[in-house]
């Protein structure tokens, strides 16, 4: 890895060019000079993949990079989570970090490179930031950990860990996914990542000392008003303790009481302090809630809802909610309620556009609702947790939808639990059930307490949100975010993982009482897929001209027919009833017909249906497909066009049948061979002799 600064974007507060192989990322940093009394850090991180970096031209009409892909948003969130905790609240001011992928070699990872380049850009800028941090990706392939693996190595690994660390081996951010890996593998990879991050931190610090700018001072621009802080504490501390210690209040009641108290306290301080001092009220009141909540946990050992530190919220599970659904589950944990539904479709559905959206134009219209980066991140985390247990050879495309009906903390981990049960309810043979839990952290005066299954207020006012998803086999996904300046010690990180695995074991036991394993057979309303064998001789009749026969069957029975190879066709139906209807239609196409009554070498009567440049189309029976009789088989003489011989549409001629070509499956007929000898034996299909059939051949009729 190579980090460069001083040549590009010199008007920005900071710019670093990161190189790893031929993968190049440029990161620029710009921040406002004067800090403001924000209750959060207004940090904006944007990551963009340039099409030119991949040697491609955008495929949209304007041939420009329009919009942001899901992968870009997830990478931007990864960078944001790595940088945010190193901003102190005294220096909160607007800051923008832009990461552009300039070149990609298809081997080296741009995500980790972007985090390190962003860390170096902030370190070298004049933005007050308490970094640097260093990111490392570690994979485990069974033989041992691989630090910063290539793309090919990562695809073969069982465990994928991205860890961002600060000095003294403190953990800042973790994003991981695994194939049910045990805890010893997780700890081994974590130690490797922390060791590897030390070299990157040293390189960034060296770059900062060489070309870094003087940091802007922020301590003199914003100072909390001590008198205002005391006034807020004296007026609100006692009633706030009463609210937070009332274990019978739910989330809505607590929020309402705190909002009322905030309003009353705000009116009180406005009568005493100036407008400039009152501007700091929101931060002071928020700090008071945070401190009061922590003191209560440390002094009583109980949380706001009365639980012990390692206790779970009440859990209730249900499956098979509505019969028409392929799979469904409802997971309730405290006041967090998630409903997951599973829908099956054909394998092609994963790559097929939504026809209704395309025809209606909605795919081209801008949504009135902005894209929620948080929802996208939670969905990606739940997918990481569940994907390893889903069999790769499953014959259908699976869509797992999650609806958060109530939210009071850890909705993403509730989605993992509900999604696992919904998959089992639908009959997907998952390897093992998966559950998820969020572990929190509160610190006070150098001491700490871990909180199992955190609620919303503990997430907001706590110091850590560590989401852990695991099965009985091991870890499937992890995501850690911390608010502690400079990250958390590795000892707390290891302690939190152990607490999460223990909690997930309890959750899996509760889930097993509702549904312990996947259904042995799919639901009656579930989709069906069957294979059809079609011989080359019947292929033309099966497909029809331009595939019209199959298109008709698909339209009438709501099935999807896909050709697997020369003789096999896959039929996907949304339910058993549609499959039976489609099978009846297909059997009609494949049933034995009049062609089977033809004998090799027999002479038949054929009716001309069309004149072509290369021959004539003839039918041997009304229910048989037209057959091409080429010019070379029309006459002993060389023929350029059938009209030269006086042939007309509707005319009946004698032809000799030579079976079907074993390679192409086309029927072989000849009129030319009959001109060499006088026909003595004629073969006519029985239906041609039927009374009233306009295509019947008179035995006394001679050929022109």
mmCIF file with all atom_site columns, C-alpha atoms in Angstrom, residues 541-543 549-554 556-557 577-591:
data_model
loop_
_atom_site.group_PDB
_atom_site.id
_atom_site.type_symbol
_atom_site.label_atom_id
_atom_site.label_alt_id
_atom_site.label_comp_id
_atom_site.label_asym_id
_atom_site.label_entity_id
_atom_site.label_seq_id
_atom_site.pdbx_PDB_ins_code
_atom_site.Cartn_x
_atom_site.Cartn_y
_atom_site.Cartn_z
_atom_site.occupancy
_atom_site.B_iso_or_equiv
_atom_site.pdbx_formal_charge
_atom_site.auth_seq_id
_atom_site.auth_comp_id
_atom_site.auth_asym_id
_atom_site.auth_atom_id
_atom_site.pdbx_PDB_model_num
ATOM 1  C CA . UNK A 1 541 ? -43.686 -29.370 -32.963 1.00 0.00 ? 541 UNK A CA 1
ATOM 2  C CA . UNK A 1 542 ? -42.957 -28.664 -29.289 1.00 0.00 ? 542 UNK A CA 1
ATOM 3  C CA . UNK A 1 543 ? -41.611 -25.156 -29.867 1.00 0.00 ? 543 UNK A CA 1
ATOM 4  C CA . UNK A 1 549 ? -46.384 -22.928 -28.716 1.00 0.00 ? 549 UNK A CA 1
ATOM 5  C CA . UNK A 1 550 ? -44.327 -22.378 -25.577 1.00 0.00 ? 550 UNK A CA 1
ATOM 6  C CA . UNK A 1 551 ? -45.294 -18.712 -25.376 1.00 0.00 ? 551 UNK A CA 1
ATOM 7  C CA . UNK A 1 552 ? -48.953 -19.691 -25.561 1.00 0.00 ? 552 UNK A CA 1
ATOM 8  C CA . UNK A 1 553 ? -48.544 -22.256 -22.783 1.00 0.00 ? 553 UNK A CA 1
ATOM 9  C CA . UNK A 1 554 ? -46.698 -19.711 -20.621 1.00 0.00 ? 554 UNK A CA 1
ATOM 10 C CA . UNK A 1 556 ? -52.317 -19.442 -20.496 1.00 0.00 ? 556 UNK A CA 1
ATOM 11 C CA . UNK A 1 557 ? -50.935 -21.315 -17.479 1.00 0.00 ? 557 UNK A CA 1
ATOM 12 C CA . UNK A 1 577 ? -52.400 -26.385 -10.150 1.00 0.00 ? 577 UNK A CA 1
ATOM 13 C CA . UNK A 1 578 ? -50.594 -24.297 -12.755 1.00 0.00 ? 578 UNK A CA 1
ATOM 14 C CA . UNK A 1 579 ? -48.076 -27.090 -13.241 1.00 0.00 ? 579 UNK A CA 1
ATOM 15 C CA . UNK A 1 580 ? -50.819 -29.644 -13.944 1.00 0.00 ? 580 UNK A CA 1
ATOM 16 C CA . UNK A 1 581 ? -52.428 -27.319 -16.489 1.00 0.00 ? 581 UNK A CA 1
ATOM 17 C CA . UNK A 1 582 ? -49.095 -26.741 -18.192 1.00 0.00 ? 582 UNK A CA 1
ATOM 18 C CA . UNK A 1 583 ? -48.332 -30.474 -18.270 1.00 0.00 ? 583 UNK A CA 1
ATOM 19 C CA . UNK A 1 584 ? -51.624 -31.179 -20.007 1.00 0.00 ? 584 UNK A CA 1
ATOM 20 C CA . UNK A 1 585 ? -50.867 -28.552 -22.637 1.00 0.00 ? 585 UNK A CA 1
ATOM 21 C CA . UNK A 1 586 ? -47.340 -29.804 -23.177 1.00 0.00 ? 586 UNK A CA 1
ATOM 22 C CA . UNK A 1 587 ? -48.445 -33.423 -23.400 1.00 0.00 ? 587 UNK A CA 1
ATOM 23 C CA . UNK A 1 588 ? -50.806 -32.450 -26.203 1.00 0.00 ? 588 UNK A CA 1
ATOM 24 C CA . UNK A 1 589 ? -47.846 -30.997 -28.063 1.00 0.00 ? 589 UNK A CA 1
ATOM 25 C CA . UNK A 1 590 ? -45.774 -34.115 -27.455 1.00 0.00 ? 590 UNK A CA 1
ATOM 26 C CA . UNK A 1 591 ? -48.428 -36.747 -27.985 1.00 0.00 ? 591 UNK A CA 1
#
